[in-house]
Short mmCIF file of C-alpha atoms in Angstrom, two decimals:
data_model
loop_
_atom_site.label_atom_id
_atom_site.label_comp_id
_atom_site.label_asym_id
_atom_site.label_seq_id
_atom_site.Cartn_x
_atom_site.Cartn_y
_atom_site.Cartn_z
CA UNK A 6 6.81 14.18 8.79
CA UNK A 7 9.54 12.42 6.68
CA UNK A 8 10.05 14.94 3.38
CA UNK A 9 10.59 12.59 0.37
CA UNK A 10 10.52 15.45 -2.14
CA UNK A 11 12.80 14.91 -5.18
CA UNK A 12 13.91 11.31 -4.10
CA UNK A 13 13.07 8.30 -6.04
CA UNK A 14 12.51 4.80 -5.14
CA UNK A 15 16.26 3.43 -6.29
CA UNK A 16 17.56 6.13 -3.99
CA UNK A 17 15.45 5.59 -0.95
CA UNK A 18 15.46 1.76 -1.32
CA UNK A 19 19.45 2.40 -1.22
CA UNK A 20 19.28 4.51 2.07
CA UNK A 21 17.10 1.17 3.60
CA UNK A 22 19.62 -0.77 2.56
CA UNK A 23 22.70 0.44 4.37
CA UNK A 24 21.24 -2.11 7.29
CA UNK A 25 21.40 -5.15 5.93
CA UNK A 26 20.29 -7.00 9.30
CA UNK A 27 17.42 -5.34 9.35
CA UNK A 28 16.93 -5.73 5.98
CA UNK A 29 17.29 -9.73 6.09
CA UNK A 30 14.69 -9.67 8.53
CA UNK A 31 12.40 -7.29 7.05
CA UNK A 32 12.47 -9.45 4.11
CA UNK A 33 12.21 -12.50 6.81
CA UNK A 34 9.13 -11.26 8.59
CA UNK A 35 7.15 -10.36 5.35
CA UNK A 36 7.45 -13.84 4.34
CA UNK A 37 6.31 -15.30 7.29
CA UNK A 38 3.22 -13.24 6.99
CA UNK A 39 2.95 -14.85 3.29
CA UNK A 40 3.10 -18.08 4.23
CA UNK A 41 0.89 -17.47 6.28
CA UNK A 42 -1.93 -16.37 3.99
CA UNK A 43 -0.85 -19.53 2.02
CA UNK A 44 -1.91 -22.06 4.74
CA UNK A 45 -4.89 -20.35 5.28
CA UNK A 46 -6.09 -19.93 1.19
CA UNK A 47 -5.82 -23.64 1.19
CA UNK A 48 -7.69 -24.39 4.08
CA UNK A 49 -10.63 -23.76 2.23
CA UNK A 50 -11.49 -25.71 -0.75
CA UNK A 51 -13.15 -22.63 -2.37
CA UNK A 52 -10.76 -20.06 -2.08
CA UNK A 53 -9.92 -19.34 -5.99
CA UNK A 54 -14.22 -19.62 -6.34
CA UNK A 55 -14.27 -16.94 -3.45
CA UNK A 56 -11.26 -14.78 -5.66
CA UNK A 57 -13.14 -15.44 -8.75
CA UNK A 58 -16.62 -14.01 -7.10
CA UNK A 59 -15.00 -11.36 -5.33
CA UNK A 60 -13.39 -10.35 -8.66
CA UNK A 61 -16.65 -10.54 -10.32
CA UNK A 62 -18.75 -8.88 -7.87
CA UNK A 63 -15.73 -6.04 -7.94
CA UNK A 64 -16.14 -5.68 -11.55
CA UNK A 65 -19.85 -5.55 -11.56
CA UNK A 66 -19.40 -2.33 -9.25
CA UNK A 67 -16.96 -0.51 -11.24
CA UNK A 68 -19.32 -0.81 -14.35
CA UNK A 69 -22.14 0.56 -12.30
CA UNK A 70 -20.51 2.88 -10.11
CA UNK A 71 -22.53 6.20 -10.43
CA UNK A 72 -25.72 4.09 -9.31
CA UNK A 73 -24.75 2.07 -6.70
CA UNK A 74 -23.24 5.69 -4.74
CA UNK A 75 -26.71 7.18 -5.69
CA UNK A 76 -28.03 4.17 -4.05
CA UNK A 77 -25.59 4.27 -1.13
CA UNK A 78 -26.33 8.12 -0.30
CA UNK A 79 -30.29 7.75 -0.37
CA UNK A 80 -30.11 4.50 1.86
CA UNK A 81 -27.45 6.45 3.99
CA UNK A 82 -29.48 9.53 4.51
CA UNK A 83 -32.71 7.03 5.24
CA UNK A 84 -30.46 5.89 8.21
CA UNK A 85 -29.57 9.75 9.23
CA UNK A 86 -26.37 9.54 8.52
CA UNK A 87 -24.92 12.61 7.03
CA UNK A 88 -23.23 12.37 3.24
CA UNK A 89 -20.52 14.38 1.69
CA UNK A 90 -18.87 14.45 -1.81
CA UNK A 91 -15.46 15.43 -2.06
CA UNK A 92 -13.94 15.68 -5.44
CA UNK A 93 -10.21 15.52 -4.31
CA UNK A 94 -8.17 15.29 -1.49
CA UNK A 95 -8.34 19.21 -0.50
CA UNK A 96 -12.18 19.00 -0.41
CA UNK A 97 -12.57 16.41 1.58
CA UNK A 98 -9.26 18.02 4.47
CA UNK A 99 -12.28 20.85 4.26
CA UNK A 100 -15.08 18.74 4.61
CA UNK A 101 -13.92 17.38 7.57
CA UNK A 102 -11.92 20.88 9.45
CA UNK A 103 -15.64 21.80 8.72
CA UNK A 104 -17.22 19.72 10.88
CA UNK A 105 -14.71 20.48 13.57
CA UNK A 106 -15.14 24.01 13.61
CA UNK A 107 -18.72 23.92 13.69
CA UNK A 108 -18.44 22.18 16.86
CA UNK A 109 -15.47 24.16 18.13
CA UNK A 110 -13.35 20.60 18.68
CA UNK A 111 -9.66 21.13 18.17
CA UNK A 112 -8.64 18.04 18.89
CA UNK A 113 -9.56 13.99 17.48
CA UNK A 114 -9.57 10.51 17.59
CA UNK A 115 -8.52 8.72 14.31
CA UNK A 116 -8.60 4.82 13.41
CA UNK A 117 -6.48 3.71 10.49
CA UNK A 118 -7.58 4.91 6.80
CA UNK A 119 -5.08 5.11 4.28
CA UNK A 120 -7.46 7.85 2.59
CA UNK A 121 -6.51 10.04 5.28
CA UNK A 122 -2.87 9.34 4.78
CA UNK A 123 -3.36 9.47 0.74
CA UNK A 124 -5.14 12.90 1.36
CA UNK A 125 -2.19 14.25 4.21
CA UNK A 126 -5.36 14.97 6.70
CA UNK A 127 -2.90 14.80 9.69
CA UNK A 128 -0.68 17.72 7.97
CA UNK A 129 -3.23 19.54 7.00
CA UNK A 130 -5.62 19.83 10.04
CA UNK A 131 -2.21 20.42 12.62
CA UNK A 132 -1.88 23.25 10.28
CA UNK A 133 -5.22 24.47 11.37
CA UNK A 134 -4.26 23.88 14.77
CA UNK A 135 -5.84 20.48 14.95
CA UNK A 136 -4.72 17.98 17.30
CA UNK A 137 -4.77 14.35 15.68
CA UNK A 138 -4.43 11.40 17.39
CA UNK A 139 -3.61 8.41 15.78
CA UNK A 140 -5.39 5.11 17.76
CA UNK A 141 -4.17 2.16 15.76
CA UNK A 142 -0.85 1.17 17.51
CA UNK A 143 1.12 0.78 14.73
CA UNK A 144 0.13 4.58 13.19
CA UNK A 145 0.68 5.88 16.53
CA UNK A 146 4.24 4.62 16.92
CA UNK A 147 5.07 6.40 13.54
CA UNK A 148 3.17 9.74 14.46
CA UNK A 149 5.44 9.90 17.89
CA UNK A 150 8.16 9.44 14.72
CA UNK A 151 6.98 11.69 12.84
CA UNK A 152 7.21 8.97 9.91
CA UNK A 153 4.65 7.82 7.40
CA UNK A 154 3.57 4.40 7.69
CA UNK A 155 5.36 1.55 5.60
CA UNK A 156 1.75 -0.88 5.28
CA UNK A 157 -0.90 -0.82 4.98
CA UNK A 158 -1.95 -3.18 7.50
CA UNK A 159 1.75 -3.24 8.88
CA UNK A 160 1.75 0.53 9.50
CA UNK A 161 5.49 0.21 11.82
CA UNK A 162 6.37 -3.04 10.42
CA UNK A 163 9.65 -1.74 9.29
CA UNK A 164 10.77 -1.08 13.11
CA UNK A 165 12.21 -3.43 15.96
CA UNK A 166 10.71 -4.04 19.67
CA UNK A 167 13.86 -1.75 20.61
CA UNK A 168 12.96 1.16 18.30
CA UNK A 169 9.50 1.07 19.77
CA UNK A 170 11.08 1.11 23.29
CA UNK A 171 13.25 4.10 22.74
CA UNK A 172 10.16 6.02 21.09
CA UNK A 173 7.77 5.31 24.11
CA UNK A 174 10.58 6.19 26.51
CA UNK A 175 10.97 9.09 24.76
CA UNK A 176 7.22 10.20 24.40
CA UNK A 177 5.49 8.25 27.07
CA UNK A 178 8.08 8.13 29.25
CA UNK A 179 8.35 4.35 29.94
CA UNK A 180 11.57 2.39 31.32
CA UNK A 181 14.57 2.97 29.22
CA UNK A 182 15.35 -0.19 27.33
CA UNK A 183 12.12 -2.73 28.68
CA UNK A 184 11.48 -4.05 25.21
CA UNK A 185 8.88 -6.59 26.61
CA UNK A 186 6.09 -6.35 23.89
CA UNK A 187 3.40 -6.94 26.37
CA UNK A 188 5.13 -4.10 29.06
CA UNK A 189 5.06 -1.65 25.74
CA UNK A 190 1.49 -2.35 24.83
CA UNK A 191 -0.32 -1.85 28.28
CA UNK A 192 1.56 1.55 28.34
CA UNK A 193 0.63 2.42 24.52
CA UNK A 194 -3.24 0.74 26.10
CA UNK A 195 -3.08 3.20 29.50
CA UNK A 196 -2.13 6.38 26.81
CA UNK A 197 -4.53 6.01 24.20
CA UNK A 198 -7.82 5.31 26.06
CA UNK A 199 -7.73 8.96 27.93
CA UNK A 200 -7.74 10.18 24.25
CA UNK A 201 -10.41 7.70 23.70
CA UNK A 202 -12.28 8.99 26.93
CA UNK A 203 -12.04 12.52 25.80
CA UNK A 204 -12.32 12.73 22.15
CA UNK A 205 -15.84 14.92 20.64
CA UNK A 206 -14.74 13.62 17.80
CA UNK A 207 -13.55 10.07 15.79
CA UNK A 208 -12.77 9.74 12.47
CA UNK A 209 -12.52 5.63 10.77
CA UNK A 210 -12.02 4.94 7.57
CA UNK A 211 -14.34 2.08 5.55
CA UNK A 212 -13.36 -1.09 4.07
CA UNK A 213 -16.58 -1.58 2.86
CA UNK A 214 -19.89 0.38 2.14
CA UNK A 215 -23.08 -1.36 0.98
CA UNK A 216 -25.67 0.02 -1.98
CA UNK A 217 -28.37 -2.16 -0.69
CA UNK A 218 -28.81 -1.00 3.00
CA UNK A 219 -26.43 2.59 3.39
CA UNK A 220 -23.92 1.03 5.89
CA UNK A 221 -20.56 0.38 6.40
CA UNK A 222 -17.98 -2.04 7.48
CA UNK A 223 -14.88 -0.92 9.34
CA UNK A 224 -12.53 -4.19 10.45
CA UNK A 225 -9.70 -3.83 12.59
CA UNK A 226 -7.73 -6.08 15.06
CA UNK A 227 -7.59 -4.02 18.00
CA UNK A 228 -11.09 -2.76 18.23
CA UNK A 229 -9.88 1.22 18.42
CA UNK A 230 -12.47 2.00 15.60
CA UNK A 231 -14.98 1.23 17.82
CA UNK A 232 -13.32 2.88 20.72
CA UNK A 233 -13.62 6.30 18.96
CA UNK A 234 -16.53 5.72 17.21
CA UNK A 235 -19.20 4.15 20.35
CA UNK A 236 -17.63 6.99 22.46
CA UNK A 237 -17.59 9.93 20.40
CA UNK A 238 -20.41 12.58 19.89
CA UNK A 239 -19.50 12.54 16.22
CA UNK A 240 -18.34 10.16 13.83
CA UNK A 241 -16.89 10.95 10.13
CA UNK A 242 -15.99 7.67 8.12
CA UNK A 243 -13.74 8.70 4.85
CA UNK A 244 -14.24 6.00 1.99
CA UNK A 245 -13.51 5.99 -1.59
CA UNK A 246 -15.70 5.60 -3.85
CA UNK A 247 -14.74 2.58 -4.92
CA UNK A 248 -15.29 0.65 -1.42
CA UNK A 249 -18.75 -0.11 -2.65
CA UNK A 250 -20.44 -3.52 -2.11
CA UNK A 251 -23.88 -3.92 -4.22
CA UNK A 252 -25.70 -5.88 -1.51
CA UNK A 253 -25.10 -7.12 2.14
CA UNK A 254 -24.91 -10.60 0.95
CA UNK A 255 -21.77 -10.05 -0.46
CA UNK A 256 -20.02 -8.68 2.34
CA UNK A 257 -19.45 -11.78 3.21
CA UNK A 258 -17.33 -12.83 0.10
CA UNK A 259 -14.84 -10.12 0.98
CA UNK A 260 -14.52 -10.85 4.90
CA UNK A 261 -13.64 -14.19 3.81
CA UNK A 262 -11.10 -12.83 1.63
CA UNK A 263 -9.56 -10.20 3.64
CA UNK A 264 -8.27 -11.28 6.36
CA UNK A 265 -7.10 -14.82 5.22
CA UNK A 266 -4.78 -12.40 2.56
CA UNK A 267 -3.64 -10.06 4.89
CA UNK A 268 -2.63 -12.07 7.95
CA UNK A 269 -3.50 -15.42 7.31
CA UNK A 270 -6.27 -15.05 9.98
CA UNK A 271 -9.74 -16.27 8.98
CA UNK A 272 -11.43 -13.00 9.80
CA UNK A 273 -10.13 -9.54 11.51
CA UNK A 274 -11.21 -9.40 15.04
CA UNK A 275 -13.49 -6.94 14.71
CA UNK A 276 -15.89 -6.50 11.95
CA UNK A 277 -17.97 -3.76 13.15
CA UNK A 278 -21.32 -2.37 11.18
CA UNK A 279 -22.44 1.13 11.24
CA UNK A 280 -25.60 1.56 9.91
CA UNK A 281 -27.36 4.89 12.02
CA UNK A 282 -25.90 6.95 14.42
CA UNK A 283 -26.77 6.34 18.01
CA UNK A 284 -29.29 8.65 19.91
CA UNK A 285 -27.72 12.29 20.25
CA UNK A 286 -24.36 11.23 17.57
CA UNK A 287 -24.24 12.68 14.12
CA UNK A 288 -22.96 10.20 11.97
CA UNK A 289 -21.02 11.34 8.34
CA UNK A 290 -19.57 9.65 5.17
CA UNK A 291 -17.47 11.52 3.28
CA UNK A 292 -17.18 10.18 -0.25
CA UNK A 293 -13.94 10.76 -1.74
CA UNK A 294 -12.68 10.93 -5.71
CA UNK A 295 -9.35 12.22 -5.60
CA UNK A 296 -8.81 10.31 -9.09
CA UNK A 297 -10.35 7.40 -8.75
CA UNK A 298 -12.71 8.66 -11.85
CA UNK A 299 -9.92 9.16 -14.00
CA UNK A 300 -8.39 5.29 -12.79
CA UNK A 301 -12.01 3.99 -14.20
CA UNK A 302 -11.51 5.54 -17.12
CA UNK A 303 -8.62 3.97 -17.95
CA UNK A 304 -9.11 0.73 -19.73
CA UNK A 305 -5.75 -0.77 -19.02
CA UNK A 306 -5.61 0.25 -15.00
CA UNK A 307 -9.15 0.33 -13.85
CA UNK A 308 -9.02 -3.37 -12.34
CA UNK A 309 -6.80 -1.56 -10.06
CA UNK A 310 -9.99 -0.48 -8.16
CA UNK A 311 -10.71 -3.21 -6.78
CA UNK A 312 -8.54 -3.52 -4.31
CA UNK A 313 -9.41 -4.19 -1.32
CA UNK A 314 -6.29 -2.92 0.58
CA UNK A 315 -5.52 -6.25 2.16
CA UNK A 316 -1.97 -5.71 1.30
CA UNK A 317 -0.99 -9.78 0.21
CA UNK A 318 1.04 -8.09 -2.63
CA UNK A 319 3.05 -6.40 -0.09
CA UNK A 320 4.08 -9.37 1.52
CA UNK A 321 5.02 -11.36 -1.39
CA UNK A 322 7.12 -8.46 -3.59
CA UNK A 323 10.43 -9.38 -3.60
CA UNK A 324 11.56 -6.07 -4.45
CA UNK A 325 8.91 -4.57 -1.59
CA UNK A 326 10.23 -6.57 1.15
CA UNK A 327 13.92 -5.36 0.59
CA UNK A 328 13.34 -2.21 -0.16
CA UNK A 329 10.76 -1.25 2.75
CA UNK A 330 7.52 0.83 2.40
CA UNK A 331 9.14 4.39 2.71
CA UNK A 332 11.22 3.99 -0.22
CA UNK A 333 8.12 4.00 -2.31
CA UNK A 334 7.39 7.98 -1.35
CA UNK A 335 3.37 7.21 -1.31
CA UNK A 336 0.77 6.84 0.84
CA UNK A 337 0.17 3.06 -0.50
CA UNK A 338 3.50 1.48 -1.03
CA UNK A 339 4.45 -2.01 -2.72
CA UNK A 340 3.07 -3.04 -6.21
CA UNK A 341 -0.27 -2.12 -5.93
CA UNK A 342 0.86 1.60 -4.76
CA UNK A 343 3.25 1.18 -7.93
CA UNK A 344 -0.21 1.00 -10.31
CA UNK A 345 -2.58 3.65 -8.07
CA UNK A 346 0.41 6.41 -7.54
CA UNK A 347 0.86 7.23 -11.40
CA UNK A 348 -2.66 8.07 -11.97
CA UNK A 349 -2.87 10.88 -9.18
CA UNK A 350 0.37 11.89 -10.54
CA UNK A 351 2.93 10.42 -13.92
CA UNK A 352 5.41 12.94 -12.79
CA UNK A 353 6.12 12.88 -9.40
CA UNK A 354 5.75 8.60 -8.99
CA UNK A 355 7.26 7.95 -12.79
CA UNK A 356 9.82 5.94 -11.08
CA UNK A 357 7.70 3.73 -9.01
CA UNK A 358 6.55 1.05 -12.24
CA UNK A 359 9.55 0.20 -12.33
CA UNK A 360 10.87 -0.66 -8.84
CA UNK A 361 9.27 -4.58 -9.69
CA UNK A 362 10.79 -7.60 -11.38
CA UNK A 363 7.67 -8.48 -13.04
CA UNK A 364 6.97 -11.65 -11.40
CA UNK A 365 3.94 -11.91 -11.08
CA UNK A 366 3.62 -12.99 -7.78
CA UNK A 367 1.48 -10.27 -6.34
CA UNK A 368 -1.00 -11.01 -9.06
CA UNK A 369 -1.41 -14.47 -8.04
CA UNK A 370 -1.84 -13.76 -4.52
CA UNK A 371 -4.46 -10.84 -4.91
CA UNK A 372 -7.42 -11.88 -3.29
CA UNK A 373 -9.90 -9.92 -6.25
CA UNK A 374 -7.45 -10.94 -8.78
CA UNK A 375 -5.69 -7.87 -10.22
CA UNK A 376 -3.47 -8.29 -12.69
CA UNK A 377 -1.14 -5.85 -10.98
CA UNK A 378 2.21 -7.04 -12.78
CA UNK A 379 0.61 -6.33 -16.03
CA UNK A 380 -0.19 -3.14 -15.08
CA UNK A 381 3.23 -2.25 -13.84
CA UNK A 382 4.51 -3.16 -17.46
CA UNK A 383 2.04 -0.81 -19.24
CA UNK A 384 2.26 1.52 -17.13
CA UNK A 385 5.70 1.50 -17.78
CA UNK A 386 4.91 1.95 -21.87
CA UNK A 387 2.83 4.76 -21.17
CA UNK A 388 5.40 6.70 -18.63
CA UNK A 389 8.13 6.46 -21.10
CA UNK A 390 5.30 7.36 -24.07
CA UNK A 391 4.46 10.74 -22.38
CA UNK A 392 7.80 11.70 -21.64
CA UNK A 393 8.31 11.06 -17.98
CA UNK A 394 11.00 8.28 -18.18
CA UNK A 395 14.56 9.24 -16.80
CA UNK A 396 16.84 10.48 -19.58
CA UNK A 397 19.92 7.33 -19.09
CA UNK A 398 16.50 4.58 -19.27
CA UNK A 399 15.65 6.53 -22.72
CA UNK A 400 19.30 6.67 -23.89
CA UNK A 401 19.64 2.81 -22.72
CA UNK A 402 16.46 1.83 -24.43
CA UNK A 403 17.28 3.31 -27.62
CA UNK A 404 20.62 1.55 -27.37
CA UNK A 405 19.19 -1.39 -26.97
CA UNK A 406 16.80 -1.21 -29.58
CA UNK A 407 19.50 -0.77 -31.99
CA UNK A 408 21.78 -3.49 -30.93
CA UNK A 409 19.37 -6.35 -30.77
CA UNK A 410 17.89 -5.01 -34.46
CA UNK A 411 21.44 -5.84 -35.65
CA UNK A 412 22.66 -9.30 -35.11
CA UNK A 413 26.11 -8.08 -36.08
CA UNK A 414 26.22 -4.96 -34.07
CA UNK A 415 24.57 -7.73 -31.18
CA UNK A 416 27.25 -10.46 -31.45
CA UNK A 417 30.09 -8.08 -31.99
CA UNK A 418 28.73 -6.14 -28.45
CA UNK A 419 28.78 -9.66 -26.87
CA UNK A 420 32.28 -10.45 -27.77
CA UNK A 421 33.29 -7.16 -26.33
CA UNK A 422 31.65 -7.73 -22.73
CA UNK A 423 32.96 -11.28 -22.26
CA UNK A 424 36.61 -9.89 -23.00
CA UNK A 425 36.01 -7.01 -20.66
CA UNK A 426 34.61 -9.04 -18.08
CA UNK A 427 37.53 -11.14 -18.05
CA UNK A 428 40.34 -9.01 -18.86
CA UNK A 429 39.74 -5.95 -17.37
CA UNK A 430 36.61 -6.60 -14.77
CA UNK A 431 37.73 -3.46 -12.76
CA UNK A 432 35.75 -0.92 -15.55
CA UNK A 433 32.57 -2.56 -14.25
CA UNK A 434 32.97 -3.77 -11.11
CA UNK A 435 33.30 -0.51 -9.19
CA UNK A 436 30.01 1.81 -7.30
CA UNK A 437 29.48 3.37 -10.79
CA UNK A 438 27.92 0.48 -12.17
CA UNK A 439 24.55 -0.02 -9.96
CA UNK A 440 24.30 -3.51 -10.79
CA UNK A 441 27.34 -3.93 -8.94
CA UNK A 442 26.24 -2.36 -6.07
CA UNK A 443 24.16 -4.87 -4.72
CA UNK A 444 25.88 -8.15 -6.89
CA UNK A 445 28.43 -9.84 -8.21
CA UNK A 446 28.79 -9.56 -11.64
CA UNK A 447 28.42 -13.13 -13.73
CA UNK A 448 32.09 -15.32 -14.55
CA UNK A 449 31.53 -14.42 -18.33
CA UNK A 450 31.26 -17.75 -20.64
CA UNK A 451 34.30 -18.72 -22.52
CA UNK A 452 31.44 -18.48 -26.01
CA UNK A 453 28.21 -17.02 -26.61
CA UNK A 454 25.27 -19.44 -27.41
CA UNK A 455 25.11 -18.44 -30.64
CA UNK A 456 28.78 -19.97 -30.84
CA UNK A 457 27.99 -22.69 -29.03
CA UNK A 458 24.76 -23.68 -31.05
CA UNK A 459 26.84 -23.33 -34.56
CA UNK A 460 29.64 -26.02 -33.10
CA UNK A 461 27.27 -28.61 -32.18
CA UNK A 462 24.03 -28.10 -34.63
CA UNK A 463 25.21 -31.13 -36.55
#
């Protein structure tokens, strides 16, 4: 797996970079999915009513969170499905190397769940000797890499038909250099369903759970969730906590939602129920924390738990789409990754508030309406509050601060760049100045507005 330790999001976004082309259509792509969603929000007459009563239905769980998962387990365990608790990402790895070693299965059939990737299950169970297989196409393409995913629902969206080719030939042994998409998925089809025929064991994750009746929804576009799950002997589904619906009714809210923001499609494929296990299957939920406690108890980020993991913000993040998903050194990338990452840990994902312009766009396009920019700027005030901004953003703050609090110190500074800028460009256009790096600096203006403005007030 791709080791991101000790890099920051300026650094990585600078390695992605280095191809533009692929950059250009990276950004490209990403927008196509965006206008996507945008044809198909106004297609429907009712879409910011649906956002409004999504939001509201969202914030009714969040204030009532500790019943409705009471509810959930004792409806869930009326069904026969098994339920576990895990209070971080460690306990629930355990929970679920548990189960396999109970039933002496060393190797497993996995859907996509970005809990699983925000708890490194695949690391931890290989370590244990584990086999995991990865069914979604997209995660298995990065597994054969050995890469984390970029998306959330794009999981290899930052590679090319040929990259895919040269990583089947390479692991599956297909024709060197047939990029034909449809040649590349019957041969990704033909591998994965002997893992599907043989796996004891499948693990999905949930996009949503419901109080009311102890089921859950998984919904996918290439039905591999059900694959693993209809053929295993056991199935775990990992969920956070917050994935909680109150009652079935609204389920249908959020599938209205979700698919129309990720894709623009009006509903995933497959939107499969699990409510009991089938005769001779052990079913299990595992119910996972891993800081989503300490998120709610935050006044200023715990909208952030609404998300439904539809990824629209993705799409639409300027700075996401040229920057690419790896560059963002967490499990969930983009803006709302930016607001989620920080609470787990202000330390080691300081940087990541930061990598946004602030313009708002992913909060308009967020389907439960988060007010993710806004969060990005105070989480920004609180990261440089406890300490954990970068020593040159402190310094350049405080300078600053001092320059605009004194209007002579201010125009005297402007003066000074405009001559530079025009005299002697060379001390700031150069690779030490990281504005320069990616622009060209501004033809300065033969005045200041404050010049201008005191010619012509009269």
């Amino acid at each position: 797996m791709t080791n991101y330790a000790d890099k920051d999001h300026a650094s990585l976004a600078e390695k992605f970079n280095v191809d533009e082309p692929r950059v250009n259509w990276h950004d490209e792509t990403l927008w196509w999915v965006r206008v996507k969603r945008d044809k198909a929000s106004k297609s429907l007459p009712e879409w910011e009513l649906l956002r409004e009563t999504a939001s509201q239905i969202k914030n009714n769980v969040l204030s009532n969170l500790s019943e409705y998962l009471i509810q959930f387990e004792e409806e869930a365990t009326r069904n026969g499905i098994t339920v576990h608790w895990a209070a971080d990402a460690k306990e629930h790895n355990e929970i679920v190397h548990s189960l396999l070693q109970k039933h002496g299965i060393t190797k497993m059939v996995k859907s996509k769940s970005m809990l699983t990737e925000e708890c490194h299950l695949n690391e931890y169970l290989q370590q244990q000797g584990i086999e995991v297989i990865d069914t979604d196409l997209g995660e298995r393409i990065v597994q054969m890499r050995k890469e984390p995913p970029s998306h959330i629902v794009l999981p290899a969206i930052h590679l090319k038909k040929q990259d895919v080719s040269d990583t089947f030939h390479e692991h599956l042994h297909t024709e060197k250099g047939n990029y034909d998409p449809q040649f590349l998925t019957h041969a990704a089809r033909l591998h994965l369903r002997e893992k599907f025929l043989t796996g004891k064991l499948a693990l999905t994750g949930v996009n949503f759970a419901i109080a009311e009746t102890g089921e859950f929804v998984v919904c996918t576009n290439e039905g591999n969730a059900d694959m693993g799950a209809h053929l295993a002997d056991i199935h775990i589904a990992c969920m956070g906590i917050e994935k909680l619906l109150p009652q079935r009714k609204h389920l249908s809210v959020f599938l209205r939602l979700l698919a129309r923001s990720a894709t623009g499609q009006p509903i995933t494929t497959y939107s499969s129920h699990f409510k009991k296990p089938r005769k001779g299957q052990e079913m299990h939920v595992v119910l996972v924390d891993n800081g989503r406690s300490i998120q709610l108890g935050r006044k200023d980020f715990r909208n952030s738990l609404k998300c439904i993991r539809c990824a629209a913000c993705f799409n639409t993040c300027p700075v996401y789409r040229r920057s690419g998903g790896h560059s963002y050194h967490t499990a969930v990338a983009g803006p709302i990754g930016s607001i989620l990452a920080p609470n787990i840990d202000m330390k080691q994902y300081a940087d990541l508030p930061f990598a946004s312009t602030l313009c708002g766009s992913c909060s308009n396009v967020c389907p439960v309406k988060i007010d993710i920019h806004d969060q990005l700027y105070k989480w920004r005030q609180v990261l440089m509050k406890e300490g954990y901004g970068s020593t040159v953003k402190k310094m350049g703050m405080k300078g600053m601060t001092f320059t605009l609090s004194h209007p002579g110190v201010y125009h005297f500074a402007g003066n000074a760049g405009r001559w530079v800028l025009r005299n002697t460009s060379f001390i700031v256009n150069n690779k030490l100045n990281p504005w320069y790096k990616q622009r060209d600096m501004p033809k300065p203006p033969e005045e200041s507005f404050g010049e201008w403005y005191k010619k012509n007030r009269k």
